[in-house]
């Protein structure tokens, strides 16, 4: 499918060419400026996958991926701040709770920018953030290890786990307030500009009306595990940016591999989840747990292990091409690529960041097996 003429893709390309690419090296050494995010808001890209009836574009996953590739390849820090926004929008779009009517419109139209604080849920049964009932609302205590976009986001979608092993997602203002304190922004090898902090929660109270999702942990985690098997569009975006710095003889074979992997990765991302996977994970209702997954009904010969391993293998292959492309860009730049103002070096560091972004124990193990040349695990259930 050729998406080059889609209005949102055209806007993303114009934004990248006119603003993000020319400023990327400066932003990398400083902070993502509020003006960049205002430009993203004006472009309508925050609502790319949001429901049209709430002011969004209602575009397909393919359009969302295409715009993500463009933005990440232009300025990965700006992309990373704004990409957090899509999870709250999609969570609200599938929510039946009152907060949907209050928040979905402003987020879909780009009037508000939202961050997310939920990756710590993947460390369960540890509970870095604990939630319990308090009066007519919920109390949050603990530590959010990573929160991106502090000082840039208007609101955040905060998650924790209750004593009864349920996940609860609720909206809060993205600012210091009673019960919520942020660390100084972290200095990182890549994407320092995205203003990532840790959050200390000490009795942060949010009203029941702020809750967007409340569901058993296992039901939520089933859908989240599927998401972590897929390859991020940013891998392709940063790799393409690196390939643009190479001569044709070097870039052509790598670009061919990348195109093949993109086609395979996106076909897998769009494919329904096997019924056997849903049942093995303990739920066939991940769509109602904030993920919107499609489950296909046939059960015989599903090959659950093979289904998951194929996705992880494509993900690892895509990282391999990303590594080759960014390494080649640095080599092409020679000694100049060691300067912090070098685009090649920035892309290489962003590639390192993408290696660990959204990483889980399963994806890490699969990638390490690929790097070591060890055979894929067999008979291992992805629980």
CSV table of C-alpha atoms in Angstrom, one decimal:
chain,number,residue,atom,x,y,z
A,1,UNK,CA,0.0,0.0,0.0
A,2,UNK,CA,1.4,3.3,-1.1
A,3,UNK,CA,0.8,5.9,1.7
A,4,UNK,CA,3.1,8.7,0.4
A,5,UNK,CA,0.1,10.9,-0.6
A,6,UNK,CA,-1.9,10.4,2.5
A,7,UNK,CA,-2.5,13.8,4.1
A,8,UNK,CA,-1.1,12.9,7.5
A,9,UNK,CA,2.0,11.3,5.9
A,10,UNK,CA,2.5,14.4,3.8
A,11,UNK,CA,2.2,16.6,6.9
A,12,UNK,CA,4.7,14.4,8.8
A,13,UNK,CA,7.2,14.6,5.9
A,14,UNK,CA,6.8,18.4,5.8
A,15,UNK,CA,7.3,18.7,9.6
A,16,UNK,CA,10.3,16.5,9.4
A,17,UNK,CA,11.9,18.4,6.5
A,18,UNK,CA,11.1,21.9,7.6
A,19,UNK,CA,11.7,21.6,11.4
A,20,UNK,CA,12.8,18.3,12.9
A,21,UNK,CA,15.7,17.4,10.8
A,22,UNK,CA,17.4,20.8,10.7
A,23,UNK,CA,17.1,21.1,14.5
A,24,UNK,CA,17.8,17.4,15.5
A,25,UNK,CA,21.5,17.7,16.5
A,26,UNK,CA,20.8,20.8,18.6
A,27,UNK,CA,17.8,19.2,20.2
A,28,UNK,CA,19.8,16.1,21.0
A,29,UNK,CA,22.2,18.1,23.1
A,30,UNK,CA,19.5,20.2,24.8
A,31,UNK,CA,15.8,19.5,25.3
A,32,UNK,CA,12.9,18.9,23.0
A,33,UNK,CA,11.5,22.4,22.7
A,34,UNK,CA,7.8,23.0,23.5
A,35,UNK,CA,7.6,24.6,20.0
A,36,UNK,CA,8.3,21.2,18.4
A,37,UNK,CA,5.4,19.7,20.2
A,38,UNK,CA,3.2,22.6,19.4
A,39,UNK,CA,4.0,22.0,15.7
A,40,UNK,CA,3.1,18.3,16.1
A,41,UNK,CA,-0.2,19.3,17.7
A,42,UNK,CA,-1.0,21.7,14.9
A,43,UNK,CA,-0.2,19.0,12.3
A,44,UNK,CA,-3.0,16.7,13.6
A,45,UNK,CA,-0.5,13.8,14.1
A,46,UNK,CA,-1.5,13.4,17.8
A,47,UNK,CA,-4.9,12.3,16.6
A,48,UNK,CA,-3.7,10.0,13.7
A,49,UNK,CA,-5.4,6.9,15.2
A,50,UNK,CA,-8.0,8.7,17.3
A,51,UNK,CA,-11.7,8.3,16.5
A,52,UNK,CA,-13.0,10.8,13.9
A,53,UNK,CA,-16.1,11.4,15.9
A,54,UNK,CA,-13.9,12.9,18.7
A,55,UNK,CA,-11.8,15.0,16.4
A,56,UNK,CA,-9.2,12.6,15.4
A,57,UNK,CA,-8.2,11.3,12.0
A,58,UNK,CA,-9.3,7.7,12.5
A,59,UNK,CA,-6.5,6.5,10.3
A,60,UNK,CA,-5.3,3.0,9.9
A,61,UNK,CA,-2.5,1.3,11.8
A,62,UNK,CA,-0.5,1.5,8.5
A,63,UNK,CA,-0.7,5.3,8.5
A,64,UNK,CA,0.2,5.5,12.2
A,65,UNK,CA,3.3,3.4,11.4
A,66,UNK,CA,4.3,5.5,8.4
A,67,UNK,CA,4.1,8.7,10.3
A,68,UNK,CA,6.1,7.2,13.2
A,69,UNK,CA,8.8,6.1,10.8
A,70,UNK,CA,9.1,9.7,9.5
A,71,UNK,CA,9.1,11.4,12.8
A,72,UNK,CA,11.6,9.0,14.5
A,73,UNK,CA,14.0,9.2,11.6
A,74,UNK,CA,13.9,12.9,11.7
A,75,UNK,CA,14.2,13.5,15.5
A,76,UNK,CA,13.9,10.4,17.7
A,77,UNK,CA,13.5,12.5,20.9
A,78,UNK,CA,10.6,14.4,19.6
A,79,UNK,CA,9.0,11.2,18.2
A,80,UNK,CA,9.4,9.5,21.6
A,81,UNK,CA,7.7,12.3,23.5
A,82,UNK,CA,4.7,12.4,21.2
A,83,UNK,CA,4.4,8.6,20.7
A,84,UNK,CA,3.5,8.2,24.4
A,85,UNK,CA,0.3,10.1,23.6
A,86,UNK,CA,-1.2,7.3,21.4
A,87,UNK,CA,-1.6,4.8,24.3
A,88,UNK,CA,-3.9,7.1,26.3
A,89,UNK,CA,-5.9,7.9,23.2
A,90,UNK,CA,-6.3,4.2,22.3
A,91,UNK,CA,-7.1,3.3,25.9
A,92,UNK,CA,-9.8,5.9,26.1
A,93,UNK,CA,-11.2,4.9,22.7
A,94,UNK,CA,-11.9,1.4,24.1
A,95,UNK,CA,-13.0,2.6,27.6
A,96,UNK,CA,-16.6,2.6,28.8
A,97,UNK,CA,-15.8,4.7,31.9
A,98,UNK,CA,-16.9,8.4,32.3
A,99,UNK,CA,-13.4,9.8,31.7
A,100,UNK,CA,-13.7,8.8,28.1
A,101,UNK,CA,-16.1,11.7,27.3
A,102,UNK,CA,-14.1,14.2,29.3
A,103,UNK,CA,-10.6,13.4,27.9
A,104,UNK,CA,-10.9,11.7,24.5
A,105,UNK,CA,-11.8,14.8,22.6
A,106,UNK,CA,-9.0,17.1,23.9
A,107,UNK,CA,-6.5,14.3,23.4
A,108,UNK,CA,-7.7,13.4,19.9
A,109,UNK,CA,-7.7,17.0,18.7
A,110,UNK,CA,-4.2,17.6,20.1
A,111,UNK,CA,-5.4,20.2,22.6
A,112,UNK,CA,-3.7,18.2,25.4
A,113,UNK,CA,-0.5,16.1,25.2
A,114,UNK,CA,-0.4,13.0,27.4
A,115,UNK,CA,2.4,10.9,28.7
A,116,UNK,CA,2.3,7.4,30.1
A,117,UNK,CA,3.6,5.7,33.2
A,118,UNK,CA,2.9,2.0,33.0
A,119,UNK,CA,6.0,0.1,31.8
A,120,UNK,CA,6.7,-0.8,35.4
A,121,UNK,CA,3.7,-3.1,35.3
A,122,UNK,CA,5.9,-5.6,33.4
A,123,UNK,CA,7.9,-6.3,36.5
A,124,UNK,CA,4.9,-8.0,38.1
A,125,UNK,CA,4.7,-9.8,40.6
A,126,UNK,CA,6.8,-6.9,41.9
A,127,UNK,CA,4.6,-3.9,42.3
A,128,UNK,CA,6.7,-0.7,42.0
A,129,UNK,CA,3.4,1.3,42.1
A,130,UNK,CA,0.7,0.1,44.5
A,131,UNK,CA,-2.9,1.3,44.3
A,132,UNK,CA,-5.7,1.1,46.9
A,133,UNK,CA,-9.1,2.5,47.5
A,134,UNK,CA,-9.3,5.7,49.5
A,135,UNK,CA,-12.6,7.4,49.9
A,136,UNK,CA,-14.2,8.3,46.6
A,137,UNK,CA,-11.0,7.6,44.7
A,138,UNK,CA,-7.6,5.8,44.6
A,139,UNK,CA,-4.3,6.3,46.3
A,140,UNK,CA,-1.0,5.7,44.5
A,141,UNK,CA,2.2,4.9,46.3
A,142,UNK,CA,5.6,3.8,45.0
A,143,UNK,CA,8.1,4.7,42.2
A,144,UNK,CA,7.7,5.1,38.5
A,145,UNK,CA,11.2,4.4,37.3
A,146,UNK,CA,10.8,6.0,33.9
A,147,UNK,CA,8.5,8.8,32.8
A,148,UNK,CA,9.2,10.6,29.5
A,149,UNK,CA,8.1,14.2,28.6
A,150,UNK,CA,8.2,15.8,32.1
A,151,UNK,CA,7.6,19.5,31.7
A,152,UNK,CA,6.3,18.9,28.2
A,153,UNK,CA,3.1,16.8,28.8
A,154,UNK,CA,-0.1,18.3,30.0
A,155,UNK,CA,-1.4,15.0,31.6
A,156,UNK,CA,-0.3,11.5,32.2
A,157,UNK,CA,-1.9,8.1,32.2
A,158,UNK,CA,-0.6,6.5,35.4
A,159,UNK,CA,-0.9,2.8,36.2
A,160,UNK,CA,-0.5,0.7,39.3
A,161,UNK,CA,-1.5,-2.7,40.7
A,162,UNK,CA,-4.0,-3.3,43.5
A,163,UNK,CA,-3.8,-5.7,46.4
A,164,UNK,CA,-6.3,-7.9,44.4
A,165,UNK,CA,-3.9,-8.1,41.4
A,166,UNK,CA,-5.8,-5.7,39.2
A,167,UNK,CA,-4.3,-3.0,37.1
A,168,UNK,CA,-5.7,0.5,37.3
A,169,UNK,CA,-5.0,3.3,34.9
A,170,UNK,CA,-6.0,6.8,35.7
A,171,UNK,CA,-5.3,10.3,34.4
A,172,UNK,CA,-3.4,12.9,36.5
A,173,UNK,CA,-2.0,16.3,35.7
A,174,UNK,CA,1.7,16.0,34.7
A,175,UNK,CA,3.1,18.3,37.3
A,176,UNK,CA,4.4,18.2,40.9
A,177,UNK,CA,1.5,18.1,43.4
A,178,UNK,CA,0.8,16.6,46.8
A,179,UNK,CA,1.8,13.0,46.6
A,180,UNK,CA,3.8,13.3,43.3
A,181,UNK,CA,7.4,14.4,43.0
A,182,UNK,CA,9.7,14.2,40.0
A,183,UNK,CA,13.5,13.6,39.9
A,184,UNK,CA,15.7,15.9,37.9
A,185,UNK,CA,15.7,14.8,34.2
A,186,UNK,CA,18.1,11.9,33.6
A,187,UNK,CA,21.3,12.2,31.6
A,188,UNK,CA,21.2,9.3,29.2
A,189,UNK,CA,23.4,8.0,26.4
A,190,UNK,CA,20.5,8.8,24.0
A,191,UNK,CA,17.3,10.8,24.1
A,192,UNK,CA,18.2,12.9,27.1
A,193,UNK,CA,16.3,15.6,25.2
A,194,UNK,CA,13.0,13.7,25.9
A,195,UNK,CA,13.1,14.8,29.5
A,196,UNK,CA,12.8,11.4,31.2
A,197,UNK,CA,12.5,11.4,35.0
A,198,UNK,CA,11.5,9.0,37.8
A,199,UNK,CA,8.3,9.8,39.8
A,200,UNK,CA,8.0,9.3,43.5
A,201,UNK,CA,4.4,8.7,44.6
A,202,UNK,CA,3.5,9.1,48.2
A,203,UNK,CA,-0.2,9.1,48.6
A,204,UNK,CA,-1.1,10.6,45.3
A,205,UNK,CA,-4.9,10.7,45.3
A,206,UNK,CA,-7.0,10.6,42.1
A,207,UNK,CA,-10.8,10.6,41.9
A,208,UNK,CA,-12.7,7.6,40.6
A,209,UNK,CA,-13.7,9.8,37.6
A,210,UNK,CA,-10.1,9.8,36.5
A,211,UNK,CA,-10.0,6.0,36.0
A,212,UNK,CA,-9.7,4.9,32.3
A,213,UNK,CA,-9.1,1.2,32.8
A,214,UNK,CA,-9.6,-1.3,35.7
A,215,UNK,CA,-9.1,-4.9,34.9
A,216,UNK,CA,-7.3,-8.1,36.2
A,217,UNK,CA,-3.6,-8.0,35.7
A,218,UNK,CA,-3.5,-11.2,33.7
A,219,UNK,CA,-6.1,-9.9,31.2
A,220,UNK,CA,-4.2,-6.7,30.6
A,221,UNK,CA,-0.8,-8.4,30.4
A,222,UNK,CA,-2.0,-10.8,27.7
A,223,UNK,CA,-2.5,-8.0,25.3
A,224,UNK,CA,0.6,-6.2,26.4
A,225,UNK,CA,2.7,-9.3,25.7
A,226,UNK,CA,1.5,-9.3,22.1
A,227,UNK,CA,2.5,-5.7,21.7
A,228,UNK,CA,6.1,-6.4,22.9
A,229,UNK,CA,6.5,-9.1,20.2
A,230,UNK,CA,6.2,-6.6,17.4
A,231,UNK,CA,8.9,-4.4,15.8
A,232,UNK,CA,8.7,-0.7,16.5
A,233,UNK,CA,8.3,1.5,13.4
A,234,UNK,CA,11.1,3.7,14.8
A,235,UNK,CA,13.5,0.9,14.1
A,236,UNK,CA,12.8,1.3,10.4
A,237,UNK,CA,12.7,5.1,10.7
A,238,UNK,CA,16.1,5.4,12.3
A,239,UNK,CA,17.6,2.8,10.0
A,240,UNK,CA,16.3,4.7,6.9
A,241,UNK,CA,17.8,7.9,8.2
A,242,UNK,CA,21.2,6.2,8.6
A,243,UNK,CA,21.0,4.7,5.1
A,244,UNK,CA,20.5,8.1,3.7
A,245,UNK,CA,24.1,8.9,4.8
A,246,UNK,CA,25.6,6.1,2.8
A,247,UNK,CA,26.7,5.7,-0.8
A,248,UNK,CA,24.4,3.7,-3.0
A,249,UNK,CA,26.7,0.6,-3.2
A,250,UNK,CA,26.6,0.3,0.6
A,251,UNK,CA,23.0,1.4,1.1
A,252,UNK,CA,21.2,-0.7,-1.6
A,253,UNK,CA,21.6,-4.2,-0.1
A,254,UNK,CA,20.7,-2.9,3.4
A,255,UNK,CA,17.7,-1.0,2.1
A,256,UNK,CA,16.5,-4.2,0.4
A,257,UNK,CA,16.8,-6.2,3.6
A,258,UNK,CA,15.0,-3.4,5.5
A,259,UNK,CA,12.1,-3.3,3.0
A,260,UNK,CA,11.6,-7.0,3.3
A,261,UNK,CA,11.7,-7.0,7.1
A,262,UNK,CA,9.3,-4.0,7.2
A,263,UNK,CA,6.8,-5.9,5.0
A,264,UNK,CA,7.1,-9.0,7.2
A,265,UNK,CA,6.9,-7.1,10.5
A,266,UNK,CA,3.9,-5.1,9.6
A,267,UNK,CA,2.0,-8.1,8.1
A,268,UNK,CA,2.6,-9.9,11.4
A,269,UNK,CA,1.5,-6.8,13.4
A,270,UNK,CA,-1.8,-6.8,11.5
A,271,UNK,CA,-2.5,-10.5,11.8
A,272,UNK,CA,-5.0,-11.7,14.3
A,273,UNK,CA,-3.9,-13.3,17.6
A,274,UNK,CA,-4.4,-17.1,17.6
A,275,UNK,CA,-7.2,-18.3,19.9
A,276,UNK,CA,-4.6,-20.7,21.4
A,277,UNK,CA,-2.4,-17.8,22.5
A,278,UNK,CA,-5.3,-16.0,24.0
A,279,UNK,CA,-6.4,-19.1,25.9
A,280,UNK,CA,-2.8,-19.9,27.0
A,281,UNK,CA,-2.4,-16.4,28.4
A,282,UNK,CA,-5.6,-16.9,30.4
A,283,UNK,CA,-7.9,-14.6,28.4
A,284,UNK,CA,-9.5,-14.2,25.0
A,285,UNK,CA,-10.7,-10.8,25.9
A,286,UNK,CA,-7.6,-8.6,25.5
A,287,UNK,CA,-9.6,-6.2,23.3
A,288,UNK,CA,-11.5,-5.2,26.4
A,289,UNK,CA,-8.3,-4.7,28.4
A,290,UNK,CA,-7.1,-1.6,26.6
A,291,UNK,CA,-5.4,-3.3,23.7
A,292,UNK,CA,-8.0,-3.8,20.9
A,293,UNK,CA,-6.5,-7.1,19.7
A,294,UNK,CA,-8.3,-9.3,17.2
A,295,UNK,CA,-8.5,-13.0,18.1
A,296,UNK,CA,-8.9,-15.6,15.3
A,297,UNK,CA,-11.0,-18.6,16.2
A,298,UNK,CA,-9.3,-21.6,14.7
A,299,UNK,CA,-7.4,-23.7,17.3
A,300,UNK,CA,-6.0,-26.8,15.6
A,301,UNK,CA,-2.4,-26.6,14.7
A,302,UNK,CA,-2.0,-23.0,15.9
A,303,UNK,CA,1.7,-23.4,16.8
A,304,UNK,CA,1.7,-20.9,19.6
A,305,UNK,CA,5.4,-21.1,20.2
A,306,UNK,CA,6.1,-20.7,16.5
A,307,UNK,CA,3.7,-17.8,16.2
A,308,UNK,CA,5.6,-15.9,19.0
A,309,UNK,CA,9.0,-16.9,17.8
A,310,UNK,CA,8.4,-15.7,14.3
A,311,UNK,CA,7.6,-12.2,15.6
A,312,UNK,CA,10.6,-12.2,17.9
A,313,UNK,CA,12.9,-13.4,15.1
A,314,UNK,CA,11.7,-10.6,12.7
A,315,UNK,CA,12.2,-8.1,15.5
A,316,UNK,CA,15.8,-9.3,16.1
A,317,UNK,CA,16.5,-9.2,12.3
A,318,UNK,CA,15.3,-5.7,12.1
A,319,UNK,CA,17.6,-4.7,14.9
A,320,UNK,CA,20.5,-6.3,13.1
A,321,UNK,CA,19.8,-4.2,10.0
A,322,UNK,CA,19.5,-1.1,12.2
A,323,UNK,CA,22.8,-1.9,13.8
A,324,UNK,CA,24.5,-2.4,10.4
A,325,UNK,CA,23.0,0.8,9.0
A,326,UNK,CA,24.0,3.0,11.9
A,327,UNK,CA,27.5,1.4,12.1
A,328,UNK,CA,28.0,2.0,8.4
A,329,UNK,CA,26.9,5.6,8.9
A,330,UNK,CA,29.5,6.2,11.6
A,331,UNK,CA,32.2,4.5,9.5
A,332,UNK,CA,31.3,6.6,6.5
A,333,UNK,CA,31.6,9.8,8.7
A,334,UNK,CA,35.1,8.8,9.9
A,335,UNK,CA,36.6,10.8,12.7
A,336,UNK,CA,33.9,13.5,12.2
A,337,UNK,CA,31.3,11.1,13.4
A,338,UNK,CA,32.8,11.2,16.9
A,339,UNK,CA,31.7,14.8,17.3
A,340,UNK,CA,28.5,15.2,19.3
A,341,UNK,CA,27.1,17.3,16.5
A,342,UNK,CA,27.4,14.3,14.1
A,343,UNK,CA,24.1,13.1,12.7
A,344,UNK,CA,25.6,9.6,12.2
A,345,UNK,CA,26.6,9.4,15.9
A,346,UNK,CA,23.2,10.6,17.1
A,347,UNK,CA,21.5,7.9,15.0
A,348,UNK,CA,23.8,5.2,16.3
A,349,UNK,CA,23.0,6.2,19.9
A,350,UNK,CA,19.3,6.3,19.1
A,351,UNK,CA,19.6,2.8,17.7
A,352,UNK,CA,21.1,1.7,21.0
A,353,UNK,CA,18.1,3.2,22.8
A,354,UNK,CA,15.6,1.3,20.5
A,355,UNK,CA,17.3,-2.0,21.4
A,356,UNK,CA,16.0,-1.7,25.0
A,357,UNK,CA,12.9,0.4,24.5
A,358,UNK,CA,9.8,-1.8,25.4
A,359,UNK,CA,12.1,-4.7,26.2
A,360,UNK,CA,10.8,-7.7,28.1
A,361,UNK,CA,12.5,-10.8,29.4
A,362,UNK,CA,11.2,-12.8,26.4
A,363,UNK,CA,12.3,-10.3,23.8
A,364,UNK,CA,15.6,-9.9,25.5
A,365,UNK,CA,16.2,-13.7,25.5
A,366,UNK,CA,15.2,-14.0,21.9
A,367,UNK,CA,17.5,-11.2,20.8
A,368,UNK,CA,20.5,-12.5,22.7
A,369,UNK,CA,19.9,-15.9,21.1
A,370,UNK,CA,20.0,-14.3,17.7
A,371,UNK,CA,23.2,-12.3,18.6
A,372,UNK,CA,24.9,-15.4,19.8
A,373,UNK,CA,23.8,-17.6,16.9
A,374,UNK,CA,22.1,-20.0,19.3
A,375,UNK,CA,19.1,-21.9,18.0
A,376,UNK,CA,15.6,-20.6,18.8
A,377,UNK,CA,14.1,-22.0,22.0
A,378,UNK,CA,11.6,-24.8,21.3
A,379,UNK,CA,8.8,-26.0,23.5
A,380,UNK,CA,9.0,-22.8,25.5
A,381,UNK,CA,5.7,-21.2,26.3
A,382,UNK,CA,5.5,-17.4,26.2
A,383,UNK,CA,3.8,-16.8,29.5
